Coordinates of C-alpha atoms and ligand atoms in Angstrom, one line a residue:
X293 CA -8.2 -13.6 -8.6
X294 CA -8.2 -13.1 -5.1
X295 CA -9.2 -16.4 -3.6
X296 CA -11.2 -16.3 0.1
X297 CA -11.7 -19.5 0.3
X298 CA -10.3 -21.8 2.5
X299 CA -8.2 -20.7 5.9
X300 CA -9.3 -17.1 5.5
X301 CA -12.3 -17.2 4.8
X302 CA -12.8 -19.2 8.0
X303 CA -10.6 -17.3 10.2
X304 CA -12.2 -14.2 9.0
X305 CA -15.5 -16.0 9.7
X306 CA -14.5 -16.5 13.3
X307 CA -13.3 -13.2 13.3
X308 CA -17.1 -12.1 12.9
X309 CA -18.1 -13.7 15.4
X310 CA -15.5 -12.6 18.3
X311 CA -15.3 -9.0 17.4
X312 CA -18.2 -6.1 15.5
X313 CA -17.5 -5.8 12.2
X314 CA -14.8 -8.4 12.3
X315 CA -12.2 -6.3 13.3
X316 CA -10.6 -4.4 16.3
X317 CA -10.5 -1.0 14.1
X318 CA -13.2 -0.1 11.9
X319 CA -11.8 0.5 8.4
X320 CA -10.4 -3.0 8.0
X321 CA -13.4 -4.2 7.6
X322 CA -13.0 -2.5 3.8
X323 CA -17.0 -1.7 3.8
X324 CA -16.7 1.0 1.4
X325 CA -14.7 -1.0 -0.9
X326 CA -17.3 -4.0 -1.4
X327 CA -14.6 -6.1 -0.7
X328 CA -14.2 -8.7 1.6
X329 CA -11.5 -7.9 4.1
X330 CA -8.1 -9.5 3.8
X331 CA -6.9 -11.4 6.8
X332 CA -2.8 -10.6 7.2
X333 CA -0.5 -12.4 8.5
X334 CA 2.6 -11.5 7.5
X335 CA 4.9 -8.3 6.1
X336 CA 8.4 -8.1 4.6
X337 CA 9.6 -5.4 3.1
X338 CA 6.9 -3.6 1.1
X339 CA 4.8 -6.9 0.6
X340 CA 2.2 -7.9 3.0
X341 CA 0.5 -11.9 2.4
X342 CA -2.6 -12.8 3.5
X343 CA -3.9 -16.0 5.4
X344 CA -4.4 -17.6 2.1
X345 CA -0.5 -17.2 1.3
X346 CA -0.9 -14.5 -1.2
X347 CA 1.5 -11.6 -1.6
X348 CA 0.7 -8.0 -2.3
X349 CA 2.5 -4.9 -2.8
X350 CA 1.3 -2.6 0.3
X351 CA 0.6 1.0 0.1
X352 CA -1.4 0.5 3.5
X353 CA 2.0 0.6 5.4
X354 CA 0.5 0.0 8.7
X355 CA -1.1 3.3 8.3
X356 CA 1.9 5.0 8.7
X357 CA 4.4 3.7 10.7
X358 CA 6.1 1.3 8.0
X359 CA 8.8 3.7 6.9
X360 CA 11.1 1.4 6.5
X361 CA 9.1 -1.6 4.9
X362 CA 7.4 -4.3 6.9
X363 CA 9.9 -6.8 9.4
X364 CA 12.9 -4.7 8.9
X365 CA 15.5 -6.5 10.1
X366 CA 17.7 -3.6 12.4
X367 CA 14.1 -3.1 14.0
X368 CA 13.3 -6.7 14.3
X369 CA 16.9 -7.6 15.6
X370 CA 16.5 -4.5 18.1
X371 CA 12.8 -5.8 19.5
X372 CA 13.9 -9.2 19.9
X373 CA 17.0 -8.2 21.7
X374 CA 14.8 -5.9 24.1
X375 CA 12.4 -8.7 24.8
X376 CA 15.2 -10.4 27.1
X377 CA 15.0 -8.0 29.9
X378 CA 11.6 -8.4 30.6
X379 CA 8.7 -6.0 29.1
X380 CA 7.6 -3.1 31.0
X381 CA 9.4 -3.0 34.5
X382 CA 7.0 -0.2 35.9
X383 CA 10.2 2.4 36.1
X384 CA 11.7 4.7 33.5
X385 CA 14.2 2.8 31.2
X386 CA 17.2 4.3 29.3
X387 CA 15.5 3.8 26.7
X388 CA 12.6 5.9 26.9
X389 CA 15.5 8.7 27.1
X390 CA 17.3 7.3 24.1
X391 CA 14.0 8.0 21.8
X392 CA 13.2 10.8 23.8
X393 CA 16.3 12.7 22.9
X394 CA 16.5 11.5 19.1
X395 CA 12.8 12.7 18.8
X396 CA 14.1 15.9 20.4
X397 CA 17.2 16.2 18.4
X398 CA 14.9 15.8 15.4
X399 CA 12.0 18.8 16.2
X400 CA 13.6 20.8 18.5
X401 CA 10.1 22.4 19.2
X402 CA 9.6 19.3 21.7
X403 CA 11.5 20.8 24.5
X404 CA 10.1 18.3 26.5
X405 CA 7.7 15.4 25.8
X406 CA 5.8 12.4 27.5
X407 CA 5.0 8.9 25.7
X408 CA 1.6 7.2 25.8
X409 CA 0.3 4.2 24.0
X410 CA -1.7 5.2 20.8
X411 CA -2.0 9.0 19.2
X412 CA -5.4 9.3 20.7
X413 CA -4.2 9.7 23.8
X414 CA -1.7 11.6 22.8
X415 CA -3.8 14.3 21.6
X416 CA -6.2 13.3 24.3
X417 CA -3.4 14.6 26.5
X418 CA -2.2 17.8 24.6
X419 CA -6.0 18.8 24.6
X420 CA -5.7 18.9 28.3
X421 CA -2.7 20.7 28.7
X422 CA -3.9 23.1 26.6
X423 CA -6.9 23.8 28.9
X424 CA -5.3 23.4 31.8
X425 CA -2.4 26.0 30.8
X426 CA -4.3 28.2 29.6
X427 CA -7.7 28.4 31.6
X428 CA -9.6 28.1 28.5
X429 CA -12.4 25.6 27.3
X430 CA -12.9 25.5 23.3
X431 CA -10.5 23.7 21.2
X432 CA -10.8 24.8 17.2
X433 CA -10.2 21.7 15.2
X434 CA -10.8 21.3 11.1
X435 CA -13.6 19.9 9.1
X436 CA -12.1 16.3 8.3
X437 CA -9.4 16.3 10.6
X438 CA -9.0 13.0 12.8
X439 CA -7.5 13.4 15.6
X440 CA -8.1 9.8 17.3
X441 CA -11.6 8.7 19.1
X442 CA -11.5 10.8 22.3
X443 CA -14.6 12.7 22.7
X444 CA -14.1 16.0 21.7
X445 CA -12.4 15.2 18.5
X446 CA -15.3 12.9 17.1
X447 CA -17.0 15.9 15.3
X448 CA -16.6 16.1 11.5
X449 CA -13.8 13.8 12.0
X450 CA -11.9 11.9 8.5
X451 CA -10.5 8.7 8.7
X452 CA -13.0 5.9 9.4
X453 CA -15.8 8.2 9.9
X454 CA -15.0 9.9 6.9
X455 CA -14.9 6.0 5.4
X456 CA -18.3 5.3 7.0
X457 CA -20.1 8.5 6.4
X458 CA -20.8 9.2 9.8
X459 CA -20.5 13.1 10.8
X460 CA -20.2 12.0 14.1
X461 CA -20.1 9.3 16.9
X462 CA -23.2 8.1 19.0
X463 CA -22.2 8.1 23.1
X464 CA -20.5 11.3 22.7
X465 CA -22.2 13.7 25.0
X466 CA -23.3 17.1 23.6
X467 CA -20.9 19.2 26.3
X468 CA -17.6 16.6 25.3
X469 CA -19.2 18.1 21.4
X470 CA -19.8 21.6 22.4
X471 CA -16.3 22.6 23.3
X472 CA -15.2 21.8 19.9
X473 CA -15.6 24.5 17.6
X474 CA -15.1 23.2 13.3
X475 CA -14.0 25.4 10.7
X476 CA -13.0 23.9 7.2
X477 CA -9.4 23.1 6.3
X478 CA -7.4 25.7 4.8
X479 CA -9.4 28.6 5.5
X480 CA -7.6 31.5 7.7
X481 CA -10.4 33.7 7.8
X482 CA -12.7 31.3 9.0
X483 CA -10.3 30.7 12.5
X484 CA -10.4 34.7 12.4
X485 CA -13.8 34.3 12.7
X486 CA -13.7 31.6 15.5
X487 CA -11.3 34.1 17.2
X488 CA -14.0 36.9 16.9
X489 CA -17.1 35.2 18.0
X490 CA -15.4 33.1 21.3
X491 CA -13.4 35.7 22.5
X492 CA -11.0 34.7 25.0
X493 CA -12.7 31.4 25.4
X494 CA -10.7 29.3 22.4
X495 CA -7.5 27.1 24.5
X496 CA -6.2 25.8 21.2
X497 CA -6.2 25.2 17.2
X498 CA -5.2 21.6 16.6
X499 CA -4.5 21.2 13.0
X500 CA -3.4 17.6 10.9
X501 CA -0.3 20.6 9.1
X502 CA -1.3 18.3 6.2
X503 CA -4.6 16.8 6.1
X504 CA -4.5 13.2 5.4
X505 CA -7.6 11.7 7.2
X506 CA -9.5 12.9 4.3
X507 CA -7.4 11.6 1.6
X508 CA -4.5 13.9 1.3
X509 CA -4.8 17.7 1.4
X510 CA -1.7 19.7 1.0
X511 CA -2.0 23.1 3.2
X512 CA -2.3 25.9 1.3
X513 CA 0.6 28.8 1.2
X514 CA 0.2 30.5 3.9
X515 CA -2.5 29.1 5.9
X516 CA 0.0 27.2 8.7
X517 CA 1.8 30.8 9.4
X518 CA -1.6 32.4 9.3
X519 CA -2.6 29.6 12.5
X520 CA 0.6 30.9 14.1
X521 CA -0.1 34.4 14.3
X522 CA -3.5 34.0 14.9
X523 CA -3.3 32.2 17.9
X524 CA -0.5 34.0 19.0
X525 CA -2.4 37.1 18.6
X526 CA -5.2 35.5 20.5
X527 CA -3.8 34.0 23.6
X528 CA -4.5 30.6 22.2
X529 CA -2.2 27.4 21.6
X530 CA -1.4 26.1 18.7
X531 CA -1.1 22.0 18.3
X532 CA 0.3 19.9 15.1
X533 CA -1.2 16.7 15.2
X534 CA 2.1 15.0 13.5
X535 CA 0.8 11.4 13.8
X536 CA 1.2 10.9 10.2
X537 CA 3.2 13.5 9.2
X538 CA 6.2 13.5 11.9
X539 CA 9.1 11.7 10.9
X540 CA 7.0 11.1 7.3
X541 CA 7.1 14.4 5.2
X542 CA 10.8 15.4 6.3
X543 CA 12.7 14.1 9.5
X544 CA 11.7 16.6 11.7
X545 CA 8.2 16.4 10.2
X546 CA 5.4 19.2 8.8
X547 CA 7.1 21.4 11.3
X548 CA 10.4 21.6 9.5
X549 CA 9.0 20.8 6.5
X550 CA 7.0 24.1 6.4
X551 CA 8.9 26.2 8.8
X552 CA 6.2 27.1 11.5
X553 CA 6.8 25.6 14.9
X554 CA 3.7 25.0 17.4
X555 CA 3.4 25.1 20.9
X556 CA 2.3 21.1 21.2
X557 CA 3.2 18.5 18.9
X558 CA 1.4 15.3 18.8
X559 CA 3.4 12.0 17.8
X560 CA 2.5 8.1 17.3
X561 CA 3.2 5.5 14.2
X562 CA 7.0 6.0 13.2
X563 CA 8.5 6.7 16.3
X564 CA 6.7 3.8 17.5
X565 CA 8.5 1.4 15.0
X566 CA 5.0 -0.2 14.3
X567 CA 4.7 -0.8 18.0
X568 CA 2.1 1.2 19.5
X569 CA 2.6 4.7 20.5
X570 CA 2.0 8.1 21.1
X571 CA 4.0 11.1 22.1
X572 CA 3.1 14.7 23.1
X573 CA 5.3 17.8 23.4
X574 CA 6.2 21.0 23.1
X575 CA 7.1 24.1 25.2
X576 CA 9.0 23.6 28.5
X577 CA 6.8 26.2 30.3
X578 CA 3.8 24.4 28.8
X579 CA 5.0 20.4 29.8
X580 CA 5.8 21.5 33.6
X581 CA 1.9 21.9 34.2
X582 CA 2.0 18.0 33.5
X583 CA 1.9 15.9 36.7
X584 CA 3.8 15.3 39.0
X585 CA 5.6 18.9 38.6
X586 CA 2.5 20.7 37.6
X587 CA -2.0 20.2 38.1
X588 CA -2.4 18.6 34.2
X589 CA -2.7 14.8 35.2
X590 CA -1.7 12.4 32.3
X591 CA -0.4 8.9 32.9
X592 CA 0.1 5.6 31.6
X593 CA 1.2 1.6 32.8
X594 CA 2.6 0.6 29.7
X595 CA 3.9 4.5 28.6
X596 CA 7.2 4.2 26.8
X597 CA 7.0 0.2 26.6
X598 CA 10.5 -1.1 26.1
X599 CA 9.3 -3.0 23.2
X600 CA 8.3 0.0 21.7
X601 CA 11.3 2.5 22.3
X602 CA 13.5 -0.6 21.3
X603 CA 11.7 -0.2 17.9
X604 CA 10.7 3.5 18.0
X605 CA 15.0 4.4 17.9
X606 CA 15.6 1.7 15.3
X607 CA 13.6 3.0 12.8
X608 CA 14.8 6.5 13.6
X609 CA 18.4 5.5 13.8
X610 CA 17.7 4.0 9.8
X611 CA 16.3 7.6 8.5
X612 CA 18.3 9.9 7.6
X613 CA 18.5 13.1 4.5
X614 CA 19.1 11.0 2.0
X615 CA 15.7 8.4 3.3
X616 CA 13.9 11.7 2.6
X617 CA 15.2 12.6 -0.8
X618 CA 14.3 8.1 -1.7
X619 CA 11.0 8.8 -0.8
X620 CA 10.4 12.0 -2.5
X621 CA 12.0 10.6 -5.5
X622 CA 9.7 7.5 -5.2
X623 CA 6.6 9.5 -4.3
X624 CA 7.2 11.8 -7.7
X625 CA 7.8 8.8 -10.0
X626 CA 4.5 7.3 -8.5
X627 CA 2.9 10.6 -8.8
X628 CA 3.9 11.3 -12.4
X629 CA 2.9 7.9 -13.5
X630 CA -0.4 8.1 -12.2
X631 CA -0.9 11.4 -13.7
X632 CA -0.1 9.9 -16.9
X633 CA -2.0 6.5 -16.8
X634 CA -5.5 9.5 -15.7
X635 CA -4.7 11.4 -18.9
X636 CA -4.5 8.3 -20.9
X637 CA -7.6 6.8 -19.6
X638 CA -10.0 9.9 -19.4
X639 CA -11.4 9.5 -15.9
X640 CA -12.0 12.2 -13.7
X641 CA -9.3 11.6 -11.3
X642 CA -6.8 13.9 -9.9
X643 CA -3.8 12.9 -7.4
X644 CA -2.4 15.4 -4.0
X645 CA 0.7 14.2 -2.7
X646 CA 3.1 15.1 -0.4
X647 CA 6.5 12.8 -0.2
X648 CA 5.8 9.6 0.7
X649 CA 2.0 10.6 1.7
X650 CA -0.6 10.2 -1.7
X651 CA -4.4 9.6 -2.5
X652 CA -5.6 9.3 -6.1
X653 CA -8.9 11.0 -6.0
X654 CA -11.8 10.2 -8.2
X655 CA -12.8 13.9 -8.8
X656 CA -11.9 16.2 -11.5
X657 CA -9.7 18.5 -9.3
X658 CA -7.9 17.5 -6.0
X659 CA -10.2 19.2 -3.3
X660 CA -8.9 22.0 -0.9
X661 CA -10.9 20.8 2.3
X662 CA -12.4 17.8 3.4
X663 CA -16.3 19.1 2.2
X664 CA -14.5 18.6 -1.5
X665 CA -13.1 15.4 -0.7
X666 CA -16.1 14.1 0.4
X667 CA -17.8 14.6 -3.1
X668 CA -15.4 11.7 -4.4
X669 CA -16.7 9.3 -6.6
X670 CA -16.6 6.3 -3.9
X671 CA -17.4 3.7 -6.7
X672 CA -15.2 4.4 -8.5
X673 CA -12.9 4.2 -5.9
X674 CA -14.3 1.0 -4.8
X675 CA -13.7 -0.9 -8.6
X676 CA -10.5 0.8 -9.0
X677 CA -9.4 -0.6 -5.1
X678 CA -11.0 -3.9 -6.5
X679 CA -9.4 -4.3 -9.7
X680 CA -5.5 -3.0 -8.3
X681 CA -6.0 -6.1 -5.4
X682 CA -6.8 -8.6 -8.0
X683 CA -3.4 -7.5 -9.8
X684 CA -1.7 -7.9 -6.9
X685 CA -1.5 -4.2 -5.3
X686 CA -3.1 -3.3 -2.0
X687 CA -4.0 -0.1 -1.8
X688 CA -6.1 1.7 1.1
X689 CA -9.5 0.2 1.7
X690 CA -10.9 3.6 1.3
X691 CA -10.8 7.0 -0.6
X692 CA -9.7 8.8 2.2
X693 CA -7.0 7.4 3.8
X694 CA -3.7 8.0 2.2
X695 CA -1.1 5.5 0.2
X696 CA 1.7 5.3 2.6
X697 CA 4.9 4.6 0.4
X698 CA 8.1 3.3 2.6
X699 CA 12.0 3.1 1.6
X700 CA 11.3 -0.4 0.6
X701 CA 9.4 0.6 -2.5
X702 CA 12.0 0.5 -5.1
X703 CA 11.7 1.7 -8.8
X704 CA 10.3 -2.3 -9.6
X705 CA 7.7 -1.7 -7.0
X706 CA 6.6 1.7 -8.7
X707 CA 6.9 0.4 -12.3
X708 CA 4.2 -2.6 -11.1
X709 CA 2.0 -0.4 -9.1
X710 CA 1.7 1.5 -12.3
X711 CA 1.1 -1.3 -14.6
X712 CA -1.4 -2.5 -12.5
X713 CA -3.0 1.2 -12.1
X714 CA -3.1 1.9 -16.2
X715 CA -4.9 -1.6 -16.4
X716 CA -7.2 -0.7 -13.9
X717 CA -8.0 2.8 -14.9
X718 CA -8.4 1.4 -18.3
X719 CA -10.8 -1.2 -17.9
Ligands
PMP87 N1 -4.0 11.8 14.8 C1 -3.9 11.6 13.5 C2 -3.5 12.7 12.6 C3 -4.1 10.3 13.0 O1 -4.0 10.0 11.7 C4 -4.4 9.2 14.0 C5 -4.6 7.8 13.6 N2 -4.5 7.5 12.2 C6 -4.5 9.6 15.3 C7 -4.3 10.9 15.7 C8 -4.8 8.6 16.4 O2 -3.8 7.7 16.6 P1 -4.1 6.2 17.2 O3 -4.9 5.5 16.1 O4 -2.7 5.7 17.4 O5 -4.9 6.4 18.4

């Protein structure tokens, strides 16, 4: 049984106290899971233990950025050796250029980029650059999709609003809302439509290539090279949001992956190293209208942090093909099993995966946009979360985030997630 008593439960109690909900990001407070949350205080490999010294096999992964496992030691090594020269120096390092050119040599696309400090700001930025470049206002974006908390993007947003069942965010004004135009995931014709009835007026189509703020949600065949001709046709820009999936669904993310290149790509987690991080790029022509050589101002005092790039090219320096082919491998054997341990049990359930990226969705059929995801059987999620912790397994405090599996989760790993899962789907 998971214990709370003693040093967590009082640190967590403090943690009420200092910060709302307890926490400093809004879906560890695990409110939809009935739980209370864990307190972490340390990671190795895929295991993460919690304030009360108990170990448990981690599919959270940092939300994304774990590739490698937790405290890898090439990354640790390469952060501690960085932390000798003293932080931020408020000048470009050589190591900014270092990650710079492995994230380049990785998706080509990125021409040239720019490093902030989280993904929001990174798409924060790229949202900008797209208006500024092309003189245009409304920014089409995807039922479910989270793009980060910036303004615009907090309309029919996944991730923790998804979690919390909130369509949107109070404080956001209604002209930061009315630029942003929704259409559901997936659907082609519906971004024809946008096209048709804004006219000139749309700057951009940012898309999540695969949806994962929702759960997952694989994009359909087709639908990614539809977005590329349409806003080609249309004067418009289009933007991957590769947060999650750059780096994660093949090396040179969604983007190589599915064979359609944007004009912007948005970065953050992995080539962070677990640091934080953004990164936006794209199109040469495009990235000169950023300050200083162009009118698009975007800037940062701890952009491209030492710390960060030190970890940021360790972790890209450890993936390679055969990192890709591990955790396809790892993501299919969890896949199947699952699959297996549903059919056995006769629960509605169904599973979307792609490579290391997974949700196990109480519904009969995976959904195809985030309005399908929604209609999940939370509850169910919420015992089945419960009962997988108790054995030992932490999965994502919600239904819609996705299992993040790393290179550290080895066959035993996947063999005890899965007796853990047939117990728990059983009982
Ligand atoms: N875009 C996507 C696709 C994300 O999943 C996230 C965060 N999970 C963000 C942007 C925002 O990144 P950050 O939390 O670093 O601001």
């Amino acid at each position: 049984m998971t214990t709370t008593a003693g040093r967590q439960a009082e640190l967590i109690e403090r943690a009420q106290a200092l910060f709302p909900g307890g926490v400093n990001s809004p879906v560890r407070a695990f409110r939809s899971v009935g739980r209370p949350p864990l307190l972490l205080e340390a990671g190795d490999g895929p295991r993460v233990r919690d304030a009360d010294g108990r170990w448990y096999l981690d599919f959270i992964g940092s939300w994304g950025p774990a590739i490698l496992g937790h405290a890898d030691p090439a990354v640790v090594g390469a952060v501690v050796e960085a932390t000798g020269r003293g932080f931020a120096l408020g000048a470009t390092s050589p190591a900014e250029i270092e990650l710079g050119a492995a994230i380049q040599a990785a998706m080509p696309s990125l021409e040239r980029l720019r490093f902030t400090s989280s993904g929001t700001e990174a798409v924060m930025s790229a949202i900008r650059l797209a208006r500024g470049a092309t003189g245009r206002d409304l920014i089409v974006k995807f039922g479910g999709g989270y793009h980060g908390h910036a303004d615009a993007m907090l309309v029919d947003a996944g991730s923790g609003l998804a979690t919390l069942a909130m369509p949107g965010s109070a404080g956001v004004t209604e002209g930061a809302a009315r630029d942003t135009v929704v259409v559901p995931y997936g659907d082609a014709e519906a971004v024809t439509a946008a096209f048709a009835t804004h006219s000139g007026r749309i700057a951009a189509v940012i898309v999540e290539p695969v949806a994962a703020n929702v759960g997952v949600i694989p994009p359909p065949a087709g639908f990614l090279e539809a977005l590329r001709s349409l806003t080609e046709a249309n004067g418009a820009l289009l933007i991957f949001d590769e947060v999650i999936t750059g780096f994660r669904v093949a090396h040179g993310g969604a983007q190589a992956r599915y064979g359609v290149t944007p004009d912007l790509t948005t970065l953050g987690k992995i080539v962070g190293g677990g640091m934080p991080v953004g990164a936006y790029g794209g199109r040469a022509d495009l990235m000169s209208n950023i300050a200083p050589e162009g009118g698009v101002y975007q800037a940062g005092t701890l952009s491209g942090h030492p710390l960060t790039m030190a970890a940021g090219l360790a972790t890209l320096r450890a993936l390679d093909a055969g990192s890709y082919e591990q955790l396809e491998a790892t993501g299919a054997t969890l896949e199947a099993g699952l699959r297996e341990a549903i059919a056995r049990s006769g629960r509605e359930a169904s599973i979307a995966r792609v490579g290391s990226l997974l949700t196990l969705f109480f519904l009969a059929e995976a959904p195809r946009n985030a309005e399908a995801a929604l209609a999940a059987d939370r509850e169910a999620y919420a015992r089945f979360f419960g009962a997988m912790l108790d054995a030992g397994v932490l999965l994502p405090p919600s239904q819609f985030e996705a299992w993040f599996t790393s290179l550290a989760h080895g066959p035993r790993e996947v063999e005890a997630t899965l007796n853990a899962a047939r117990a728990a789907l059983r009982a």
